[in-house]
PDB file of C-alpha atoms in Angstrom:
ATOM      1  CA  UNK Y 240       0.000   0.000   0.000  1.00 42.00           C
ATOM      2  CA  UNK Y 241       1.311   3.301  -0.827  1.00 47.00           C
ATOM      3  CA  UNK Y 242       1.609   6.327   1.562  1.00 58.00           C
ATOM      4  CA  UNK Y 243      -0.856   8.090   0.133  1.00 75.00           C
ATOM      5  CA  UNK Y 244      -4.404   7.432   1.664  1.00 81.00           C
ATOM      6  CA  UNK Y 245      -7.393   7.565  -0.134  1.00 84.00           C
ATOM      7  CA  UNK Y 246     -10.227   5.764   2.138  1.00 86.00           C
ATOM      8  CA  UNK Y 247     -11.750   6.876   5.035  1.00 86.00           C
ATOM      9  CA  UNK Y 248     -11.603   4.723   8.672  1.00 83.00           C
ATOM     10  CA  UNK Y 249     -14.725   2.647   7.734  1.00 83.00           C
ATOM     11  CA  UNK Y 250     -14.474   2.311   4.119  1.00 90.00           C
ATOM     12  CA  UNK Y 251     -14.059  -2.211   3.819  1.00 85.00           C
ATOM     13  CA  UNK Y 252     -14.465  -4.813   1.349  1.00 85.00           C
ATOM     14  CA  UNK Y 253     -17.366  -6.428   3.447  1.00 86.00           C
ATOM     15  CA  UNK Y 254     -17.825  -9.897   0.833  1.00 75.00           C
ATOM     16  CA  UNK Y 255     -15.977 -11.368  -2.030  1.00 73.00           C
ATOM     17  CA  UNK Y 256     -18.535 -13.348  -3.638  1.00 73.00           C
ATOM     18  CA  UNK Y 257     -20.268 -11.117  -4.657  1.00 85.00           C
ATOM     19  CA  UNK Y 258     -17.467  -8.269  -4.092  1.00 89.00           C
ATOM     20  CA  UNK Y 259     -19.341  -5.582  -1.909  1.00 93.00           C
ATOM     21  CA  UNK Y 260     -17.670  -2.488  -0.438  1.00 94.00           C
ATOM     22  CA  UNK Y 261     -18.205  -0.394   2.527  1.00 95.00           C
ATOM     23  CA  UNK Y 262     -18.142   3.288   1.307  1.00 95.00           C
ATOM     24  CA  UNK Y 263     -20.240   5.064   3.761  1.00 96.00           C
ATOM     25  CA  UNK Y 264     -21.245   4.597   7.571  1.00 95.00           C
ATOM     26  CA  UNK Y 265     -24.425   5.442   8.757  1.00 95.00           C
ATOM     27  CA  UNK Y 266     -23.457   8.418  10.542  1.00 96.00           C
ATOM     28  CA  UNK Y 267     -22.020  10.039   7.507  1.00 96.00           C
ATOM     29  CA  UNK Y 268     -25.066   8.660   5.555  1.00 97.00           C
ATOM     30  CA  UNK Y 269     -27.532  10.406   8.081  1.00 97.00           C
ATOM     31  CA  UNK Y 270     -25.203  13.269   8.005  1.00 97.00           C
ATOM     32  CA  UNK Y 271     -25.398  13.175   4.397  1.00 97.00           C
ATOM     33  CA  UNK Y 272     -29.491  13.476   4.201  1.00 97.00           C
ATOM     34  CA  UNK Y 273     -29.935  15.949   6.966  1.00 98.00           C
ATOM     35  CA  UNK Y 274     -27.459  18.525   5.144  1.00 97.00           C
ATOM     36  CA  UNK Y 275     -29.477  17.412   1.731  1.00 96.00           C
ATOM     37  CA  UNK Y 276     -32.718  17.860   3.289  1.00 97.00           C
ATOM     38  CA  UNK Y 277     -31.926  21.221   4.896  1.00 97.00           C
ATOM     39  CA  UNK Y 278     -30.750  22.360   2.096  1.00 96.00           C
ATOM     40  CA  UNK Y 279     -33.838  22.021  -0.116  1.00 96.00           C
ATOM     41  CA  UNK Y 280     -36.059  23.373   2.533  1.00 97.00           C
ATOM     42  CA  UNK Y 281     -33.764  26.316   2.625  1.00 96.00           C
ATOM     43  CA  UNK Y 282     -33.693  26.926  -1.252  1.00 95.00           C
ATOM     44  CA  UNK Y 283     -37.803  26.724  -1.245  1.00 96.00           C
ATOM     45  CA  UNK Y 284     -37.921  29.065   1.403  1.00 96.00           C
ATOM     46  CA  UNK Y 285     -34.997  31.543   0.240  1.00 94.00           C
ATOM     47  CA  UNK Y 286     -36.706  31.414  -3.379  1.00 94.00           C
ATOM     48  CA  UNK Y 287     -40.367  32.288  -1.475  1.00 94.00           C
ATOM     49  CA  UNK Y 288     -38.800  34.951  -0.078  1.00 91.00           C
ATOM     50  CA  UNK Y 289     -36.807  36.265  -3.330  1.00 90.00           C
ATOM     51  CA  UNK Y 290     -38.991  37.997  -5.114  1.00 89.00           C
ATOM     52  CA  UNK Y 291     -42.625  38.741  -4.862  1.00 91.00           C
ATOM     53  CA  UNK Y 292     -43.571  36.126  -8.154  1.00 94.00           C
ATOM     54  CA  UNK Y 293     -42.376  33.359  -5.817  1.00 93.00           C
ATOM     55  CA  UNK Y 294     -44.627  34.295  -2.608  1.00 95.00           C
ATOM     56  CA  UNK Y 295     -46.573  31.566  -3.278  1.00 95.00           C
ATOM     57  CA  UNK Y 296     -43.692  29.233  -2.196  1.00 95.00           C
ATOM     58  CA  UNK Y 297     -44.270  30.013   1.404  1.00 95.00           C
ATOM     59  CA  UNK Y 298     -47.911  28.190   1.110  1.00 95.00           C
ATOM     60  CA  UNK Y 299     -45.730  25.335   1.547  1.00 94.00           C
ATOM     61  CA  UNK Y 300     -44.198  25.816   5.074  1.00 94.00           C
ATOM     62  CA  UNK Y 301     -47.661  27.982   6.335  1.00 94.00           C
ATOM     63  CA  UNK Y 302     -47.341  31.387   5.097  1.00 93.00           C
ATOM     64  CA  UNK Y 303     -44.378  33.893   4.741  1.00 93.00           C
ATOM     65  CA  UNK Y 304     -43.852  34.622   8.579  1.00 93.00           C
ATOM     66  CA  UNK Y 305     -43.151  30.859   8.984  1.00 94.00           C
ATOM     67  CA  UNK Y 306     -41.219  30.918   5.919  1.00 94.00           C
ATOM     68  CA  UNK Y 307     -39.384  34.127   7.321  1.00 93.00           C
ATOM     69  CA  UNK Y 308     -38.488  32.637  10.936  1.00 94.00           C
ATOM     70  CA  UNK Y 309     -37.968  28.690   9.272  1.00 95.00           C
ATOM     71  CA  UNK Y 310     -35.432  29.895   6.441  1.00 96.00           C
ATOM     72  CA  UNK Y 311     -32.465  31.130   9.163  1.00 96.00           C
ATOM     73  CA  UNK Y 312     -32.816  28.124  11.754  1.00 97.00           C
ATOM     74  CA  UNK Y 313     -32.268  25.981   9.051  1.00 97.00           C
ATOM     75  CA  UNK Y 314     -29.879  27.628   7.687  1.00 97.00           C
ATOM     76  CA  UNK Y 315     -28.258  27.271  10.813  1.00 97.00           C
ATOM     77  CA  UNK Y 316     -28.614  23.465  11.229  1.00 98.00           C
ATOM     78  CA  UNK Y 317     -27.499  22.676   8.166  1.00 98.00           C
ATOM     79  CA  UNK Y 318     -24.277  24.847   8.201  1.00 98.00           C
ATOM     80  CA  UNK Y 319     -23.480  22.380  11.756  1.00 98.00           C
ATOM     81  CA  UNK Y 320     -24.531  19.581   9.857  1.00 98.00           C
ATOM     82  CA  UNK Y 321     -22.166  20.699   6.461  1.00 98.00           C
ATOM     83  CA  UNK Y 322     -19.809  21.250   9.225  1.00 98.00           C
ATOM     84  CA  UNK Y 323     -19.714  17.548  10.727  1.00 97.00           C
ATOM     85  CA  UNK Y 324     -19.503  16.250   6.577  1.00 97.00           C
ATOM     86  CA  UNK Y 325     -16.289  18.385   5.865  1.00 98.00           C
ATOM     87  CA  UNK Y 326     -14.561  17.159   8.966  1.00 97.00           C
ATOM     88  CA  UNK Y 327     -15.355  13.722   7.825  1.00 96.00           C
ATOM     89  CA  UNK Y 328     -14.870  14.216   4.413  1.00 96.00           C
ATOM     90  CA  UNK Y 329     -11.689  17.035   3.806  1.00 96.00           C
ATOM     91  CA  UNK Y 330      -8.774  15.642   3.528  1.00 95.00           C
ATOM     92  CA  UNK Y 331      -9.973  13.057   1.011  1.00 95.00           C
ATOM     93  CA  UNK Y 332     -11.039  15.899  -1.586  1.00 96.00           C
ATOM     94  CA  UNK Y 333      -7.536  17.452  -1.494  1.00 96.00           C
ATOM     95  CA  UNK Y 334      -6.570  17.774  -4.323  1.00 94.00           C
ATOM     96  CA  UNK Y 335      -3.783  15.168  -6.517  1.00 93.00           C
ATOM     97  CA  UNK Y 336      -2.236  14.764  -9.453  1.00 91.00           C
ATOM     98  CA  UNK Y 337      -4.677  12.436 -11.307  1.00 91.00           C
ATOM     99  CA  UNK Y 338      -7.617  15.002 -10.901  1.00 93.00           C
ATOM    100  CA  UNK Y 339      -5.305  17.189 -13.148  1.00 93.00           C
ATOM    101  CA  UNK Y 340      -5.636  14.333 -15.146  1.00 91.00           C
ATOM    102  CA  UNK Y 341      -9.043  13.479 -14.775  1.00 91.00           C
ATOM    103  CA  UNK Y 342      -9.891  17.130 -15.878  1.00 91.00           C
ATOM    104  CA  UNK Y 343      -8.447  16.648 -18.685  1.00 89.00           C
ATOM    105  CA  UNK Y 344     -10.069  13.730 -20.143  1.00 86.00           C
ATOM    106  CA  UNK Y 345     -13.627  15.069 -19.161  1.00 84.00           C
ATOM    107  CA  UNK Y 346     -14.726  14.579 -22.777  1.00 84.00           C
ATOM    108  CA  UNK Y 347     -13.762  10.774 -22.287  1.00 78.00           C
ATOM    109  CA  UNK Y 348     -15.721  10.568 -19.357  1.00 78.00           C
ATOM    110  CA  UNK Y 349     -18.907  12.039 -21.200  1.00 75.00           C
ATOM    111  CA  UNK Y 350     -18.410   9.525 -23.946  1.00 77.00           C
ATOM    112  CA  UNK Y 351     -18.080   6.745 -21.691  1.00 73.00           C
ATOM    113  CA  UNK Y 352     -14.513   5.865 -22.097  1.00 76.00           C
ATOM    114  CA  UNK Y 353     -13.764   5.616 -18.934  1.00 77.00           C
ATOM    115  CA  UNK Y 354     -10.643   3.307 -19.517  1.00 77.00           C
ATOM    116  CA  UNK Y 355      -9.031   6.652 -20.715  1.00 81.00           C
ATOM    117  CA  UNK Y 356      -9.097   8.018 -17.330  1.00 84.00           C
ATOM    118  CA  UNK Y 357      -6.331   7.710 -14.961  1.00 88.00           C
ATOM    119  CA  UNK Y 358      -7.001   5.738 -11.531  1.00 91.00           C
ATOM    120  CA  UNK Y 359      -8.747   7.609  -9.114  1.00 93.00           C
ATOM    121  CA  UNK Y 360      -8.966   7.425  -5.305  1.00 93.00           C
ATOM    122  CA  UNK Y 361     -12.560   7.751  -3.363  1.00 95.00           C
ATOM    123  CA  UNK Y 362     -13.385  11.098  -5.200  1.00 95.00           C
ATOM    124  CA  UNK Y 363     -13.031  12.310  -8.549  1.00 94.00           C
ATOM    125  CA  UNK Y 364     -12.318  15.726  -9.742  1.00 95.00           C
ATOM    126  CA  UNK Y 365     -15.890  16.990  -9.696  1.00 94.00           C
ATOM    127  CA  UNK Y 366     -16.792  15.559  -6.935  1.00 96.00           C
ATOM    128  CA  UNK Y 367     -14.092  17.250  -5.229  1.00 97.00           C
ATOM    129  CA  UNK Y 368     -15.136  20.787  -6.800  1.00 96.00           C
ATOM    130  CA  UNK Y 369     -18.682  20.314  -5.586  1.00 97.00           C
ATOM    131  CA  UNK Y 370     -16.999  19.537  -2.097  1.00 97.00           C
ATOM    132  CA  UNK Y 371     -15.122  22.737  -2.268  1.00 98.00           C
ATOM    133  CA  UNK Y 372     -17.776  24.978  -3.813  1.00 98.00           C
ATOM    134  CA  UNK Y 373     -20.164  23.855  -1.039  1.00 98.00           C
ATOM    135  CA  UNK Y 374     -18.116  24.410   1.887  1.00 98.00           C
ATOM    136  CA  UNK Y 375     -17.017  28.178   0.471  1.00 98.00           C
ATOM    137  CA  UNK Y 376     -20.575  28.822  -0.535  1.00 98.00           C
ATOM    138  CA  UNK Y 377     -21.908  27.567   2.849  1.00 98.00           C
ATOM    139  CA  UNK Y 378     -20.009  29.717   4.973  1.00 98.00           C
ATOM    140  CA  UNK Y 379     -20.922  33.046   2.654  1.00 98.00           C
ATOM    141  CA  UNK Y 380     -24.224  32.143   3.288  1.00 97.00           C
ATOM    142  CA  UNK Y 381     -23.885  31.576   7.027  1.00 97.00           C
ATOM    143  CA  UNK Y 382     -21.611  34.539   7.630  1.00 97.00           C
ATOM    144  CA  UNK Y 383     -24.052  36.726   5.235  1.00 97.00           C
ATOM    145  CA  UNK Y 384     -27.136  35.296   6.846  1.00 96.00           C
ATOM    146  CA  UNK Y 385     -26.226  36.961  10.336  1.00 96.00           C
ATOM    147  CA  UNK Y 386     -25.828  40.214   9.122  1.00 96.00           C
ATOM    148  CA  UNK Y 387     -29.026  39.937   7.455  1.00 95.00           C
ATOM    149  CA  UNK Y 388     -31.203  38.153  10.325  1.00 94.00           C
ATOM    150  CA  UNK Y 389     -32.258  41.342  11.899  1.00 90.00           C
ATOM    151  CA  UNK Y 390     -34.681  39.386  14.873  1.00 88.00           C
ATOM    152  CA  UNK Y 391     -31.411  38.594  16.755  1.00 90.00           C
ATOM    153  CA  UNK Y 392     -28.567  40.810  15.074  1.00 92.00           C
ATOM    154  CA  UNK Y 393     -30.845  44.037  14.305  1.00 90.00           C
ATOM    155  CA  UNK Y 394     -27.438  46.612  15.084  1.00 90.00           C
ATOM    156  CA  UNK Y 395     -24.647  44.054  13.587  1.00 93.00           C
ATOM    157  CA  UNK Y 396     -24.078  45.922  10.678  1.00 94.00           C
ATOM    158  CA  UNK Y 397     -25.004  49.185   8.889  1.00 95.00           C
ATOM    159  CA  UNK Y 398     -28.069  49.509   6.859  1.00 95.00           C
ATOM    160  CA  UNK Y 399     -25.466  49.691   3.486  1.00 96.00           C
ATOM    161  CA  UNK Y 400     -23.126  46.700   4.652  1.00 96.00           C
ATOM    162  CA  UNK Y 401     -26.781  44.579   5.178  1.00 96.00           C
ATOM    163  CA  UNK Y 402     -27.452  45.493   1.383  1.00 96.00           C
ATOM    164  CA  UNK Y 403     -23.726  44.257   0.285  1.00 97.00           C
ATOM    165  CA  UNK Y 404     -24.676  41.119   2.570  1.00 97.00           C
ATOM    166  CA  UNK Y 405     -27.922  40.233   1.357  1.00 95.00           C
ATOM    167  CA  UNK Y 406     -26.915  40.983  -2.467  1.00 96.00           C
ATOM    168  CA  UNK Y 407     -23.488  38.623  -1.333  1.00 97.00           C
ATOM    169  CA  UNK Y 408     -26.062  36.221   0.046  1.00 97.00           C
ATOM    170  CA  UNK Y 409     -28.340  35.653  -3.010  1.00 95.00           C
ATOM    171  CA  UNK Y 410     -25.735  35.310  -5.398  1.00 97.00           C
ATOM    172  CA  UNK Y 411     -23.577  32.655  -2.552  1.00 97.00           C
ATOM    173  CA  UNK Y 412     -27.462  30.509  -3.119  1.00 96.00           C
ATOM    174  CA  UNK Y 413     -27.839  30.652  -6.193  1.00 96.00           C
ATOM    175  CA  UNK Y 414     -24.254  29.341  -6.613  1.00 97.00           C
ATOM    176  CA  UNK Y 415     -25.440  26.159  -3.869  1.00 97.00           C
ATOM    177  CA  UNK Y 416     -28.310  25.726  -6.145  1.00 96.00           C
ATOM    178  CA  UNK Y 417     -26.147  25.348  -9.597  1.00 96.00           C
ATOM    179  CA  UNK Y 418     -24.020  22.988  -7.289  1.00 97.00           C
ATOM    180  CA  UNK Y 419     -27.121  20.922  -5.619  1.00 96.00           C
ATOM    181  CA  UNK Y 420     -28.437  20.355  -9.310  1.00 96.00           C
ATOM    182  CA  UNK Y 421     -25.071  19.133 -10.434  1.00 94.00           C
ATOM    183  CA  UNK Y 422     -24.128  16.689  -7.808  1.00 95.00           C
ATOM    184  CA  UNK Y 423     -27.616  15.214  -7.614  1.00 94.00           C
ATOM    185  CA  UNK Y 424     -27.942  14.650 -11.568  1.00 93.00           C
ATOM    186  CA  UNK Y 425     -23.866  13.450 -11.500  1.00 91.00           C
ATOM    187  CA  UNK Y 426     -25.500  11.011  -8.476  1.00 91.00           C
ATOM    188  CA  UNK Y 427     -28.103   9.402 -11.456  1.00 91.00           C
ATOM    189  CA  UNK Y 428     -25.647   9.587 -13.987  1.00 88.00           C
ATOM    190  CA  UNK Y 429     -23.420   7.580 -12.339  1.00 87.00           C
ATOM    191  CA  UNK Y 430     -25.239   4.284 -11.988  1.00 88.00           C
ATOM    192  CA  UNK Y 431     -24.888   2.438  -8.629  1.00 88.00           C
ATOM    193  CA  UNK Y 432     -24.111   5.894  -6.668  1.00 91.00           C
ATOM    194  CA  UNK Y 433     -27.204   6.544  -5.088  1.00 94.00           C
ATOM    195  CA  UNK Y 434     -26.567   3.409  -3.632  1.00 94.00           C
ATOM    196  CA  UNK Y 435     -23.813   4.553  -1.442  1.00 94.00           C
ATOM    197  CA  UNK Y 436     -25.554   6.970  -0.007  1.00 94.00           C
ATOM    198  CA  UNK Y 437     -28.733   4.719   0.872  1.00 95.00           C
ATOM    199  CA  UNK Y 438     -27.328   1.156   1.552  1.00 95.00           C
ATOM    200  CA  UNK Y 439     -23.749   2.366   1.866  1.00 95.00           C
ATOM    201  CA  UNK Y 440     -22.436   0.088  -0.068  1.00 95.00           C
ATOM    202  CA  UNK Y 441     -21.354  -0.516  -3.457  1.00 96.00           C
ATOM    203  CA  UNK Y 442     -20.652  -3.176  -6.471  1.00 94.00           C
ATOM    204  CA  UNK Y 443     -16.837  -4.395  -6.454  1.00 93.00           C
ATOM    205  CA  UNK Y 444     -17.357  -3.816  -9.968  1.00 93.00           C
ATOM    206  CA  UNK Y 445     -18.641  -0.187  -9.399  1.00 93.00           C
ATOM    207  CA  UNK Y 446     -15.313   0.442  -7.335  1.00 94.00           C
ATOM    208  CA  UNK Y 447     -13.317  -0.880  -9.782  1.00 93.00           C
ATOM    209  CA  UNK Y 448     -14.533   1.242 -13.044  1.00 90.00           C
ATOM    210  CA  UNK Y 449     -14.794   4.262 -10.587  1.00 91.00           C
ATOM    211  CA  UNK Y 450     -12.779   4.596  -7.854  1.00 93.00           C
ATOM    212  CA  UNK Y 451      -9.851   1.926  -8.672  1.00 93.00           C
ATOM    213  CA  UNK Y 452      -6.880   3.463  -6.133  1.00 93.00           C
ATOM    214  CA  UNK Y 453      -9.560   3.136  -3.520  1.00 94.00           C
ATOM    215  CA  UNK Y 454     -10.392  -0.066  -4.163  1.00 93.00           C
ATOM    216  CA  UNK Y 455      -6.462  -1.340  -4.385  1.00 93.00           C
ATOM    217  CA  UNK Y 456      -5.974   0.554  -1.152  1.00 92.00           C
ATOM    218  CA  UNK Y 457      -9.174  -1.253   1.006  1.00 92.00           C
ATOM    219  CA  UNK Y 458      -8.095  -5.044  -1.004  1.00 90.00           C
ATOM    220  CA  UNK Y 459      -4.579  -4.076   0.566  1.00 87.00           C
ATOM    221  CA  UNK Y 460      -5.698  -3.502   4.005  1.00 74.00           C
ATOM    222  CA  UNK Y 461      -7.966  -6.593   4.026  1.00 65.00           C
ATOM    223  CA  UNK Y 462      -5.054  -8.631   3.120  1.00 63.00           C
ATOM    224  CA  UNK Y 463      -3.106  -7.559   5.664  1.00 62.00           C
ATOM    225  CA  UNK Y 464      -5.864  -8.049   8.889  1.00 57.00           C
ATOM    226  CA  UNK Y 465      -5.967 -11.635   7.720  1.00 59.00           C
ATOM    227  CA  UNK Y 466      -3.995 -14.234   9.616  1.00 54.00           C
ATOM    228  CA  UNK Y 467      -0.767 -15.698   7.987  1.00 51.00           C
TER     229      UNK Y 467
END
C-alpha cells in the first residue's frame, strides 16, 4: 500500500462473492441526508422569499412569517450539519495529481470511455469541486445570513453593509443551487451511486470502473488483517 491514503476509517471490502464495499457509515449517511434535506427546505424558502412572483412558495411551510423565521434556523442546522460532513470528508477531496488528469479527459468521461481516465482514489475531480464549492458557498451564506437576520442581530451591521450582505447572500445561493443540481444529476448519472448513499455500499465492480486506487488501497488492508 502506498503512503498516500485515499479511504476513510470505515471504508471495507465487506464480501468477495459477490465483491461488496463499505463506502459510507451510517453516521455520515444520516449526516449526508440531513445537510441534503436542509438544504432544499432552505432553497424553497430563500426562493419564497426572493422575489414577490415566488410568494406563493411560502404556502408550503404555512405562510411567509413561517417561511421568514424557518429559512435562518435551518440555515443554521445545516451549516453544523455541512460542518460535521467536511470534517469527515476534507482531507480526502484534497486535491492530486490524477484530478489534473481526470480534468483533462472530461470529454472521455462524457463519452463513456472511462478506460481513458487515470485511476482515481474515493473522489473524482468533480466531486471534489462540488466539495469545495459547497463548503465556500456555505459559509458566505452563514456569515451573510447573520448580518441579514435582523430578529437577533438588528445593530450588527449598517443599513449599506446589510445590502452588500444580502446581495453577497443571493448570489452565494444561487451558486449552492447550480451545485445541488449538479451533484444530484452526476449522483443518477453515475449508476450504482445513489446506492452509497442509501445502503452504503457498493458493487466491487462499481469500485473498480470508478474509484480503482480506492479499491487497491481497502483489497490491501484486508489482506493484511488476515492471519498468515
Amino acid at each position: 500500500m502506498t503512503s498516500e491514503t485515499y479511504a476513510a476509517p470505515g471504508d471495507k471490502i465487506v464480501s468477495k462473492e459477490p465483491v461488496v464495499v463499505s463506502r459510507y457509515r451510517g453516521f455520515t449517511r444520516a449526516n449526508h441526508w440531513v445537510t441534503a434535506i436542509c438544504m432544499i427546505v432552505l432553497l424553497f424558502s430563500g426562493f419564497s422569499l426572493f422575489h414577490p412572483s415566488l410568494f406563493f412558495l411560502t404556502g408550503l411551510f404555512g405562510g411567509g412569517q413561517n417561511a421568514r423565521w424557518l429559512h435562518p434556523i435551518v440555515g443554521v442546522v445545516m451549516f453544523f450539519s455541512f460542518f460535521l460532513l467536511f470534517l469527515q470528508m476534507w482531507r480526502l477531496n484534497l486535491p492530486r495529481q490524477e484530478d489534473v488528469i481526470w480534468t483533462r479527459h472530461i470529454g472521455d468521461l462524457l463519452k463513456g470511455e472511462e478506460d481513458k481516465l487515470p485511476e482515481l482514489g474515493k473522489y473524482n475531480a468533480g466531486q471534489k469541486i462540488v466539495f469545495w464549492g459547497m463548503s465556500v458557498l456555505i459559509v458566505a451564506l452563514i456569515a451573510t445570513g447573520i448580518m441579514i437576520w435582523q430578529e437577533y442581530f438588528p445593530n450588527l451591521v449598517s443599513i449599506p453593509t446589510r445590502r452588500i450582505a444580502l446581495a453577497i447572500h443571493a448570489l452565494a445561493a444561487t451558486g449552492v443551487f447550480l451545485i445541488f443540481i449538479a451533484h444530484v444529476y452526476a449522483a443518477f448519472w453515475t449508476r450504482g451511486t445513489i446506492r452509497a448513499m442509501t445502503r452504503g455500499t457498493v458493487t466491487g465492480g462499481w469500485a473498480w470502473k470508478h474509484h480503482r486506487k480506492w479499491l487497491k488501497e481497502l483489497a490491501g488492508r484486508a489482506s493484511q488483517s488476515q492471519p498468515k
